[in-house]
Amino acid sequence: MRRALELDPLSLIINTNVAWCYYFARRYDEAIGQFQKTLEMDLNYALAHSRLGDTYVQKGMYREAISELRKAASLSPHSTEILAHLGYAYGISGNREEAGKILEKLLGDSTKLYVSQYDLAIVFLALGQKVKAFDHLERAWEERASYLTIMNVDPWFDGLHSEPRFKALLAKL
């Protein structure tokens, strides 16, 4: 990613992905700095706002996380992924009511359009509903959800690594 950034320093996606690598390495301050640098290039880049929000969640900076995720959702109003990330932030921060509203919307939307089972799983996880989260992760495997490939390094799932269902799912992957 650093080499890609050298070759194309103005690419929003490359700048965002550099920050995402820091996020997965749990180098959250560096990730935040890189996301902010990306947003200096384009304040309306929803993906950078979304991933910055995810990073703030991992630092326990819930007010900032929700603000960034709401901004991302306003910039990309049809993104069920960003909405799920916002639901996760609400749930993990203790605002179960807002997380529940988002979960209901996502479940309702899933009858009309594609909503990744992975995204549903993270909202259930933030609400402390591990069994339902695992049920949706297994459905995500059945639908071949691409984000499962990062599940083992995604901080959202750090607390599940010792769970038998998590290990079984990783073995299937």
Short mmCIF file of N, CA and C in Angstrom, two decimals:
data_model
loop_
_atom_site.label_atom_id
_atom_site.label_comp_id
_atom_site.label_asym_id
_atom_site.label_seq_id
_atom_site.Cartn_x
_atom_site.Cartn_y
_atom_site.Cartn_z
N MET A 1 0.82 -1.20 0.00
CA MET A 1 0.00 0.00 0.00
C MET A 1 0.86 1.26 0.00
N ARG A 2 1.98 1.20 0.73
CA ARG A 2 2.87 2.37 0.72
C ARG A 2 3.41 2.63 -0.68
N ARG A 3 3.75 1.55 -1.40
CA ARG A 3 4.26 1.71 -2.77
C ARG A 3 3.16 2.27 -3.66
N ALA A 4 1.95 1.78 -3.50
CA ALA A 4 0.84 2.31 -4.29
C ALA A 4 0.66 3.80 -4.00
N LEU A 5 0.81 4.18 -2.74
CA LEU A 5 0.68 5.58 -2.36
C LEU A 5 1.79 6.43 -2.99
N GLU A 6 2.99 5.88 -3.06
CA GLU A 6 4.09 6.59 -3.73
C GLU A 6 3.75 6.83 -5.19
N LEU A 7 3.15 5.83 -5.82
CA LEU A 7 2.84 5.92 -7.25
C LEU A 7 1.65 6.83 -7.53
N ASP A 8 0.72 6.89 -6.59
CA ASP A 8 -0.49 7.69 -6.81
C ASP A 8 -0.93 8.35 -5.50
N PRO A 9 -0.18 9.37 -5.07
CA PRO A 9 -0.42 9.98 -3.77
C PRO A 9 -1.77 10.71 -3.64
N LEU A 10 -2.44 10.97 -4.74
CA LEU A 10 -3.71 11.69 -4.68
C LEU A 10 -4.92 10.77 -4.77
N SER A 11 -4.67 9.47 -4.86
CA SER A 11 -5.78 8.52 -4.94
C SER A 11 -6.49 8.41 -3.59
N LEU A 12 -7.77 8.69 -3.59
CA LEU A 12 -8.55 8.61 -2.35
C LEU A 12 -8.62 7.18 -1.83
N ILE A 13 -8.84 6.21 -2.72
CA ILE A 13 -8.97 4.83 -2.26
C ILE A 13 -7.64 4.30 -1.73
N ILE A 14 -6.55 4.66 -2.37
CA ILE A 14 -5.25 4.20 -1.88
C ILE A 14 -4.95 4.83 -0.52
N ASN A 15 -5.19 6.11 -0.37
CA ASN A 15 -4.99 6.77 0.93
C ASN A 15 -5.86 6.14 2.00
N THR A 16 -7.10 5.84 1.64
CA THR A 16 -8.01 5.21 2.60
C THR A 16 -7.54 3.81 2.96
N ASN A 17 -7.07 3.07 1.98
CA ASN A 17 -6.62 1.71 2.25
C ASN A 17 -5.33 1.67 3.07
N VAL A 18 -4.48 2.66 2.92
CA VAL A 18 -3.31 2.76 3.79
C VAL A 18 -3.77 2.90 5.24
N ALA A 19 -4.73 3.78 5.44
CA ALA A 19 -5.27 3.97 6.80
C ALA A 19 -5.93 2.70 7.31
N TRP A 20 -6.61 1.99 6.41
CA TRP A 20 -7.29 0.75 6.81
C TRP A 20 -6.27 -0.30 7.26
N CYS A 21 -5.11 -0.33 6.62
CA CYS A 21 -4.05 -1.25 7.05
C CYS A 21 -3.61 -0.91 8.48
N TYR A 22 -3.47 0.38 8.77
CA TYR A 22 -3.15 0.78 10.14
C TYR A 22 -4.25 0.34 11.11
N TYR A 23 -5.48 0.46 10.68
CA TYR A 23 -6.63 0.05 11.50
C TYR A 23 -6.51 -1.43 11.86
N PHE A 24 -6.26 -2.27 10.88
CA PHE A 24 -6.16 -3.72 11.14
C PHE A 24 -4.95 -4.06 11.99
N ALA A 25 -3.92 -3.22 11.93
CA ALA A 25 -2.73 -3.43 12.76
C ALA A 25 -2.92 -2.87 14.17
N ARG A 26 -4.10 -2.32 14.43
CA ARG A 26 -4.45 -1.70 15.73
C ARG A 26 -3.59 -0.47 15.99
N ARG A 27 -3.14 0.16 14.94
CA ARG A 27 -2.38 1.41 15.03
C ARG A 27 -3.37 2.55 14.75
N TYR A 28 -4.28 2.72 15.69
CA TYR A 28 -5.44 3.57 15.46
C TYR A 28 -5.08 5.04 15.28
N ASP A 29 -4.12 5.55 16.02
CA ASP A 29 -3.76 6.96 15.87
C ASP A 29 -3.21 7.24 14.47
N GLU A 30 -2.40 6.32 13.96
CA GLU A 30 -1.88 6.48 12.60
C GLU A 30 -3.02 6.37 11.58
N ALA A 31 -3.95 5.47 11.84
CA ALA A 31 -5.10 5.33 10.93
C ALA A 31 -5.90 6.62 10.91
N ILE A 32 -6.17 7.17 12.08
CA ILE A 32 -6.93 8.42 12.16
C ILE A 32 -6.23 9.53 11.38
N GLY A 33 -4.92 9.65 11.58
CA GLY A 33 -4.17 10.67 10.85
C GLY A 33 -4.26 10.49 9.34
N GLN A 34 -4.16 9.26 8.88
CA GLN A 34 -4.24 9.00 7.45
C GLN A 34 -5.64 9.24 6.90
N PHE A 35 -6.67 8.83 7.65
CA PHE A 35 -8.04 9.12 7.21
C PHE A 35 -8.28 10.62 7.13
N GLN A 36 -7.80 11.36 8.12
CA GLN A 36 -7.96 12.81 8.11
C GLN A 36 -7.24 13.43 6.92
N LYS A 37 -6.06 12.91 6.61
CA LYS A 37 -5.31 13.40 5.45
C LYS A 37 -6.11 13.14 4.17
N THR A 38 -6.73 11.98 4.09
CA THR A 38 -7.56 11.64 2.93
C THR A 38 -8.74 12.61 2.82
N LEU A 39 -9.37 12.89 3.95
CA LEU A 39 -10.52 13.79 3.94
C LEU A 39 -10.14 15.23 3.63
N GLU A 40 -8.89 15.59 3.88
CA GLU A 40 -8.42 16.92 3.46
C GLU A 40 -8.43 17.05 1.94
N MET A 41 -8.26 15.92 1.26
CA MET A 41 -8.29 15.92 -0.21
C MET A 41 -9.72 15.99 -0.73
N ASP A 42 -10.65 15.36 0.01
CA ASP A 42 -12.06 15.37 -0.40
C ASP A 42 -12.93 15.14 0.82
N LEU A 43 -13.52 16.21 1.31
CA LEU A 43 -14.38 16.13 2.51
C LEU A 43 -15.64 15.32 2.28
N ASN A 44 -15.96 15.03 1.04
CA ASN A 44 -17.20 14.30 0.73
C ASN A 44 -16.95 12.85 0.37
N TYR A 45 -15.81 12.31 0.77
CA TYR A 45 -15.49 10.92 0.47
C TYR A 45 -16.05 10.03 1.58
N ALA A 46 -17.19 9.43 1.31
CA ALA A 46 -17.95 8.67 2.32
C ALA A 46 -17.15 7.52 2.93
N LEU A 47 -16.40 6.81 2.11
CA LEU A 47 -15.66 5.65 2.62
C LEU A 47 -14.65 6.05 3.69
N ALA A 48 -13.96 7.16 3.50
CA ALA A 48 -13.00 7.61 4.51
C ALA A 48 -13.72 8.01 5.80
N HIS A 49 -14.87 8.67 5.68
CA HIS A 49 -15.65 9.01 6.88
C HIS A 49 -16.08 7.75 7.61
N SER A 50 -16.55 6.76 6.85
CA SER A 50 -17.02 5.52 7.45
C SER A 50 -15.91 4.79 8.20
N ARG A 51 -14.79 4.64 7.55
CA ARG A 51 -13.68 3.91 8.17
C ARG A 51 -13.03 4.70 9.30
N LEU A 52 -13.06 6.03 9.20
CA LEU A 52 -12.61 6.85 10.32
C LEU A 52 -13.54 6.62 11.51
N GLY A 53 -14.82 6.57 11.25
CA GLY A 53 -15.78 6.27 12.32
C GLY A 53 -15.50 4.93 12.97
N ASP A 54 -15.22 3.92 12.15
CA ASP A 54 -14.89 2.59 12.69
C ASP A 54 -13.66 2.66 13.60
N THR A 55 -12.70 3.46 13.20
CA THR A 55 -11.47 3.60 13.98
C THR A 55 -11.75 4.29 15.30
N TYR A 56 -12.58 5.34 15.27
CA TYR A 56 -12.95 6.00 16.51
C TYR A 56 -13.68 5.03 17.45
N VAL A 57 -14.49 4.16 16.91
CA VAL A 57 -15.16 3.16 17.75
C VAL A 57 -14.12 2.34 18.51
N GLN A 58 -13.11 1.88 17.81
CA GLN A 58 -12.09 1.04 18.45
C GLN A 58 -11.33 1.78 19.54
N LYS A 59 -11.26 3.09 19.44
CA LYS A 59 -10.61 3.90 20.47
C LYS A 59 -11.58 4.30 21.59
N GLY A 60 -12.84 3.89 21.46
CA GLY A 60 -13.84 4.26 22.46
C GLY A 60 -14.30 5.70 22.33
N MET A 61 -14.04 6.32 21.19
CA MET A 61 -14.43 7.71 20.94
C MET A 61 -15.78 7.69 20.21
N TYR A 62 -16.80 7.31 20.95
CA TYR A 62 -18.10 7.01 20.34
C TYR A 62 -18.79 8.24 19.74
N ARG A 63 -18.70 9.37 20.40
CA ARG A 63 -19.33 10.58 19.86
C ARG A 63 -18.74 10.91 18.49
N GLU A 64 -17.41 10.86 18.41
CA GLU A 64 -16.74 11.15 17.14
C GLU A 64 -17.07 10.09 16.09
N ALA A 65 -17.13 8.84 16.54
CA ALA A 65 -17.43 7.74 15.62
C ALA A 65 -18.81 7.91 15.01
N ILE A 66 -19.78 8.18 15.84
CA ILE A 66 -21.16 8.33 15.36
C ILE A 66 -21.26 9.53 14.44
N SER A 67 -20.57 10.61 14.76
CA SER A 67 -20.57 11.79 13.90
C SER A 67 -20.02 11.46 12.51
N GLU A 68 -18.89 10.76 12.46
CA GLU A 68 -18.29 10.39 11.18
C GLU A 68 -19.18 9.43 10.39
N LEU A 69 -19.75 8.48 11.08
CA LEU A 69 -20.60 7.50 10.41
C LEU A 69 -21.91 8.12 9.92
N ARG A 70 -22.43 9.06 10.67
CA ARG A 70 -23.62 9.76 10.20
C ARG A 70 -23.30 10.60 8.96
N LYS A 71 -22.12 11.21 8.96
CA LYS A 71 -21.69 11.97 7.79
C LYS A 71 -21.56 11.04 6.59
N ALA A 72 -20.93 9.89 6.79
CA ALA A 72 -20.78 8.91 5.71
C ALA A 72 -22.14 8.46 5.19
N ALA A 73 -23.07 8.22 6.11
CA ALA A 73 -24.41 7.78 5.70
C ALA A 73 -25.14 8.88 4.92
N SER A 74 -24.92 10.13 5.29
CA SER A 74 -25.57 11.22 4.55
C SER A 74 -24.97 11.38 3.16
N LEU A 75 -23.68 11.06 3.02
CA LEU A 75 -23.01 11.16 1.72
C LEU A 75 -23.33 9.96 0.82
N SER A 76 -23.67 8.85 1.45
CA SER A 76 -23.96 7.63 0.71
C SER A 76 -25.23 7.00 1.29
N PRO A 77 -26.39 7.66 1.07
CA PRO A 77 -27.62 7.27 1.77
C PRO A 77 -28.16 5.88 1.43
N HIS A 78 -27.69 5.27 0.37
CA HIS A 78 -28.21 3.95 0.00
C HIS A 78 -27.26 2.83 0.40
N SER A 79 -26.21 3.15 1.14
CA SER A 79 -25.23 2.15 1.55
C SER A 79 -25.69 1.43 2.81
N THR A 80 -26.07 0.18 2.64
CA THR A 80 -26.46 -0.62 3.81
C THR A 80 -25.23 -0.94 4.66
N GLU A 81 -24.06 -1.01 4.03
CA GLU A 81 -22.83 -1.27 4.77
C GLU A 81 -22.54 -0.14 5.75
N ILE A 82 -22.60 1.09 5.29
CA ILE A 82 -22.34 2.23 6.17
C ILE A 82 -23.40 2.31 7.26
N LEU A 83 -24.64 2.03 6.91
CA LEU A 83 -25.71 2.03 7.91
C LEU A 83 -25.44 0.97 8.98
N ALA A 84 -24.97 -0.19 8.57
CA ALA A 84 -24.64 -1.24 9.54
C ALA A 84 -23.50 -0.80 10.46
N HIS A 85 -22.51 -0.12 9.90
CA HIS A 85 -21.41 0.38 10.72
C HIS A 85 -21.92 1.39 11.75
N LEU A 86 -22.85 2.23 11.33
CA LEU A 86 -23.46 3.17 12.26
C LEU A 86 -24.24 2.42 13.34
N GLY A 87 -24.96 1.39 12.95
CA GLY A 87 -25.67 0.56 13.92
C GLY A 87 -24.72 -0.08 14.91
N TYR A 88 -23.57 -0.53 14.42
CA TYR A 88 -22.56 -1.11 15.30
C TYR A 88 -22.08 -0.06 16.30
N ALA A 89 -21.78 1.14 15.81
CA ALA A 89 -21.30 2.20 16.70
C ALA A 89 -22.33 2.54 17.77
N TYR A 90 -23.59 2.64 17.36
CA TYR A 90 -24.63 2.91 18.35
C TYR A 90 -24.70 1.78 19.38
N GLY A 91 -24.70 0.56 18.90
CA GLY A 91 -24.84 -0.58 19.81
C GLY A 91 -23.68 -0.71 20.77
N ILE A 92 -22.47 -0.60 20.27
CA ILE A 92 -21.29 -0.78 21.12
C ILE A 92 -21.14 0.37 22.10
N SER A 93 -21.70 1.53 21.75
CA SER A 93 -21.61 2.69 22.65
C SER A 93 -22.71 2.68 23.70
N GLY A 94 -23.62 1.70 23.61
CA GLY A 94 -24.69 1.59 24.60
C GLY A 94 -26.01 2.15 24.16
N ASN A 95 -26.09 2.73 22.98
CA ASN A 95 -27.35 3.27 22.48
C ASN A 95 -28.10 2.16 21.73
N ARG A 96 -28.64 1.24 22.50
CA ARG A 96 -29.31 0.06 21.95
C ARG A 96 -30.57 0.43 21.15
N GLU A 97 -31.21 1.51 21.54
CA GLU A 97 -32.43 1.92 20.84
C GLU A 97 -32.13 2.30 19.39
N GLU A 98 -31.12 3.15 19.19
CA GLU A 98 -30.76 3.56 17.83
C GLU A 98 -30.22 2.38 17.03
N ALA A 99 -29.41 1.55 17.68
CA ALA A 99 -28.88 0.36 17.00
C ALA A 99 -30.03 -0.56 16.57
N GLY A 100 -31.01 -0.71 17.45
CA GLY A 100 -32.17 -1.54 17.13
C GLY A 100 -32.97 -1.00 15.96
N LYS A 101 -33.11 0.33 15.90
CA LYS A 101 -33.82 0.94 14.77
C LYS A 101 -33.10 0.65 13.45
N ILE A 102 -31.78 0.77 13.50
CA ILE A 102 -31.00 0.52 12.28
C ILE A 102 -31.10 -0.95 11.90
N LEU A 103 -31.03 -1.83 12.88
CA LEU A 103 -31.15 -3.26 12.60
C LEU A 103 -32.51 -3.57 11.96
N GLU A 104 -33.57 -3.00 12.51
CA GLU A 104 -34.91 -3.20 11.92
C GLU A 104 -34.96 -2.71 10.48
N LYS A 105 -34.35 -1.54 10.23
CA LYS A 105 -34.34 -1.01 8.86
C LYS A 105 -33.58 -1.95 7.93
N LEU A 106 -32.41 -2.41 8.37
CA LEU A 106 -31.62 -3.31 7.54
C LEU A 106 -32.36 -4.62 7.27
N LEU A 107 -32.99 -5.17 8.29
CA LEU A 107 -33.75 -6.40 8.10
C LEU A 107 -34.93 -6.18 7.15
N GLY A 108 -35.59 -5.03 7.28
CA GLY A 108 -36.68 -4.69 6.37
C GLY A 108 -36.18 -4.51 4.95
N ASP A 109 -35.07 -3.80 4.81
CA ASP A 109 -34.48 -3.57 3.49
C ASP A 109 -34.07 -4.88 2.83
N SER A 110 -33.66 -5.86 3.65
CA SER A 110 -33.15 -7.12 3.10
C SER A 110 -34.22 -7.91 2.36
N THR A 111 -35.49 -7.53 2.54
CA THR A 111 -36.56 -8.20 1.80
C THR A 111 -36.71 -7.62 0.40
N LYS A 112 -36.09 -6.44 0.18
CA LYS A 112 -36.24 -5.75 -1.10
C LYS A 112 -34.93 -5.62 -1.88
N LEU A 113 -33.81 -5.60 -1.15
CA LEU A 113 -32.51 -5.42 -1.79
C LEU A 113 -31.47 -6.18 -1.02
N TYR A 114 -30.28 -6.25 -1.60
CA TYR A 114 -29.19 -7.00 -0.98
C TYR A 114 -28.66 -6.27 0.25
N VAL A 115 -28.68 -6.98 1.37
CA VAL A 115 -28.03 -6.53 2.59
C VAL A 115 -27.12 -7.68 3.00
N SER A 116 -25.84 -7.39 3.12
CA SER A 116 -24.90 -8.45 3.46
C SER A 116 -25.20 -9.03 4.84
N GLN A 117 -25.14 -10.33 4.91
CA GLN A 117 -25.32 -11.01 6.20
C GLN A 117 -24.19 -10.63 7.17
N TYR A 118 -23.05 -10.32 6.62
CA TYR A 118 -21.92 -9.85 7.43
C TYR A 118 -22.29 -8.56 8.15
N ASP A 119 -22.93 -7.65 7.42
CA ASP A 119 -23.31 -6.38 8.01
C ASP A 119 -24.37 -6.57 9.10
N LEU A 120 -25.30 -7.47 8.87
CA LEU A 120 -26.29 -7.77 9.90
C LEU A 120 -25.60 -8.36 11.13
N ALA A 121 -24.63 -9.22 10.89
CA ALA A 121 -23.92 -9.87 12.00
C ALA A 121 -23.25 -8.86 12.91
N ILE A 122 -22.63 -7.83 12.34
CA ILE A 122 -21.92 -6.88 13.20
C ILE A 122 -22.87 -6.08 14.08
N VAL A 123 -24.06 -5.80 13.57
CA VAL A 123 -25.01 -5.06 14.41
C VAL A 123 -25.50 -5.96 15.54
N PHE A 124 -25.80 -7.22 15.23
CA PHE A 124 -26.19 -8.16 16.30
C PHE A 124 -25.07 -8.29 17.32
N LEU A 125 -23.84 -8.34 16.85
CA LEU A 125 -22.69 -8.45 17.75
C LEU A 125 -22.61 -7.26 18.68
N ALA A 126 -22.79 -6.06 18.14
CA ALA A 126 -22.73 -4.84 18.97
C ALA A 126 -23.85 -4.81 20.00
N LEU A 127 -24.95 -5.50 19.70
CA LEU A 127 -26.07 -5.56 20.64
C LEU A 127 -25.91 -6.71 21.64
N GLY A 128 -24.79 -7.42 21.55
CA GLY A 128 -24.52 -8.51 22.48
C GLY A 128 -25.25 -9.79 22.16
N GLN A 129 -25.77 -9.89 20.95
CA GLN A 129 -26.52 -11.08 20.54
C GLN A 129 -25.61 -11.99 19.72
N LYS A 130 -24.71 -12.68 20.42
CA LYS A 130 -23.69 -13.49 19.76
C LYS A 130 -24.26 -14.61 18.91
N VAL A 131 -25.29 -15.28 19.41
CA VAL A 131 -25.85 -16.41 18.66
C VAL A 131 -26.38 -15.92 17.31
N LYS A 132 -27.14 -14.84 17.33
CA LYS A 132 -27.65 -14.29 16.06
C LYS A 132 -26.51 -13.78 15.19
N ALA A 133 -25.50 -13.18 15.81
CA ALA A 133 -24.35 -12.71 15.03
C ALA A 133 -23.69 -13.88 14.32
N PHE A 134 -23.48 -14.98 15.03
CA PHE A 134 -22.88 -16.16 14.40
C PHE A 134 -23.78 -16.75 13.32
N ASP A 135 -25.09 -16.75 13.57
CA ASP A 135 -26.02 -17.25 12.54
C ASP A 135 -25.85 -16.46 11.24
N HIS A 136 -25.73 -15.15 11.38
CA HIS A 136 -25.58 -14.31 10.18
C HIS A 136 -24.19 -14.43 9.57
N LEU A 137 -23.17 -14.65 10.39
CA LEU A 137 -21.83 -14.87 9.84
C LEU A 137 -21.80 -16.16 9.02
N GLU A 138 -22.51 -17.18 9.51
CA GLU A 138 -22.57 -18.43 8.75
C GLU A 138 -23.35 -18.24 7.45
N ARG A 139 -24.39 -17.43 7.48
CA ARG A 139 -25.10 -17.10 6.24
C ARG A 139 -24.21 -16.28 5.31
N ALA A 140 -23.38 -15.43 5.91
CA ALA A 140 -22.43 -14.65 5.10
C ALA A 140 -21.47 -15.60 4.39
N TRP A 141 -21.06 -16.65 5.06
CA TRP A 141 -20.20 -17.64 4.42
C TRP A 141 -20.94 -18.31 3.25
N GLU A 142 -22.20 -18.64 3.46
CA GLU A 142 -23.00 -19.27 2.40
C GLU A 142 -23.14 -18.35 1.19
N GLU A 143 -23.25 -17.04 1.44
CA GLU A 143 -23.39 -16.10 0.32
C GLU A 143 -22.03 -15.63 -0.20
N ARG A 144 -20.97 -16.12 0.40
CA ARG A 144 -19.60 -15.78 0.01
C ARG A 144 -19.31 -14.28 0.15
N ALA A 145 -19.73 -13.74 1.27
CA ALA A 145 -19.51 -12.32 1.54
C ALA A 145 -17.99 -12.04 1.57
N SER A 146 -17.59 -11.05 0.82
CA SER A 146 -16.15 -10.78 0.66
C SER A 146 -15.47 -10.37 1.96
N TYR A 147 -16.16 -9.68 2.84
CA TYR A 147 -15.51 -9.20 4.06
C TYR A 147 -15.15 -10.32 5.03
N LEU A 148 -15.65 -11.51 4.81
CA LEU A 148 -15.24 -12.63 5.66
C LEU A 148 -13.74 -12.87 5.56
N THR A 149 -13.15 -12.47 4.45
CA THR A 149 -11.71 -12.69 4.27
C THR A 149 -10.87 -11.88 5.25
N ILE A 150 -11.45 -10.87 5.86
CA ILE A 150 -10.71 -10.05 6.84
C ILE A 150 -11.19 -10.28 8.26
N MET A 151 -12.12 -11.21 8.43
CA MET A 151 -12.74 -11.44 9.73
C MET A 151 -11.72 -11.74 10.82
N ASN A 152 -10.67 -12.46 10.49
CA ASN A 152 -9.69 -12.85 11.50
C ASN A 152 -8.83 -11.69 11.98
N VAL A 153 -8.77 -10.60 11.21
CA VAL A 153 -7.97 -9.44 11.62
C VAL A 153 -8.84 -8.24 11.97
N ASP A 154 -10.14 -8.34 11.75
CA ASP A 154 -11.04 -7.22 12.02
C ASP A 154 -11.25 -7.07 13.53
N PRO A 155 -10.96 -5.90 14.08
CA PRO A 155 -11.11 -5.69 15.53
C PRO A 155 -12.52 -5.97 16.06
N TRP A 156 -13.54 -5.86 15.19
CA TRP A 156 -14.89 -6.15 15.66
C TRP A 156 -15.00 -7.54 16.26
N PHE A 157 -14.19 -8.46 15.77
CA PHE A 157 -14.33 -9.86 16.17
C PHE A 157 -13.26 -10.32 17.15
N ASP A 158 -12.48 -9.41 17.69
CA ASP A 158 -11.42 -9.79 18.62
C ASP A 158 -11.94 -10.62 19.79
N GLY A 159 -13.09 -10.29 20.29
CA GLY A 159 -13.65 -11.02 21.43
C GLY A 159 -14.22 -12.38 21.10
N LEU A 160 -14.21 -12.74 19.83
CA LEU A 160 -14.80 -14.02 19.42
C LEU A 160 -13.76 -15.08 19.04
N HIS A 161 -12.50 -14.73 19.01
CA HIS A 161 -11.48 -15.64 18.50
C HIS A 161 -11.42 -16.97 19.23
N SER A 162 -11.80 -17.00 20.49
CA SER A 162 -11.75 -18.25 21.25
C SER A 162 -13.06 -19.05 21.15
N GLU A 163 -14.06 -18.48 20.51
CA GLU A 163 -15.36 -19.15 20.38
C GLU A 163 -15.28 -20.31 19.38
N PRO A 164 -15.83 -21.48 19.73
CA PRO A 164 -15.81 -22.62 18.79
C PRO A 164 -16.46 -22.31 17.44
N ARG A 165 -17.55 -21.57 17.44
CA ARG A 165 -18.21 -21.25 16.16
C ARG A 165 -17.33 -20.36 15.30
N PHE A 166 -16.59 -19.47 15.90
CA PHE A 166 -15.68 -18.60 15.15
C PHE A 166 -14.56 -19.45 14.54
N LYS A 167 -13.98 -20.32 15.36
CA LYS A 167 -12.90 -21.19 14.86
C LYS A 167 -13.41 -22.08 13.73
N ALA A 168 -14.62 -22.61 13.87
CA ALA A 168 -15.19 -23.47 12.82
C ALA A 168 -15.39 -22.68 11.53
N LEU A 169 -15.87 -21.46 11.65
CA LEU A 169 -16.08 -20.64 10.48
C LEU A 169 -14.74 -20.31 9.80
N LEU A 170 -13.73 -20.00 10.59
CA LEU A 170 -12.41 -19.74 10.01
C LEU A 170 -11.88 -20.98 9.30
N ALA A 171 -12.11 -22.15 9.88
CA ALA A 171 -11.65 -23.39 9.24
C ALA A 171 -12.34 -23.58 7.89
N LYS A 172 -13.64 -23.26 7.83
CA LYS A 172 -14.36 -23.37 6.54
C LYS A 172 -13.82 -22.38 5.53
N LEU A 173 -13.47 -21.19 6.01
CA LEU A 173 -12.94 -20.17 5.10
C LEU A 173 -11.62 -20.61 4.52
#
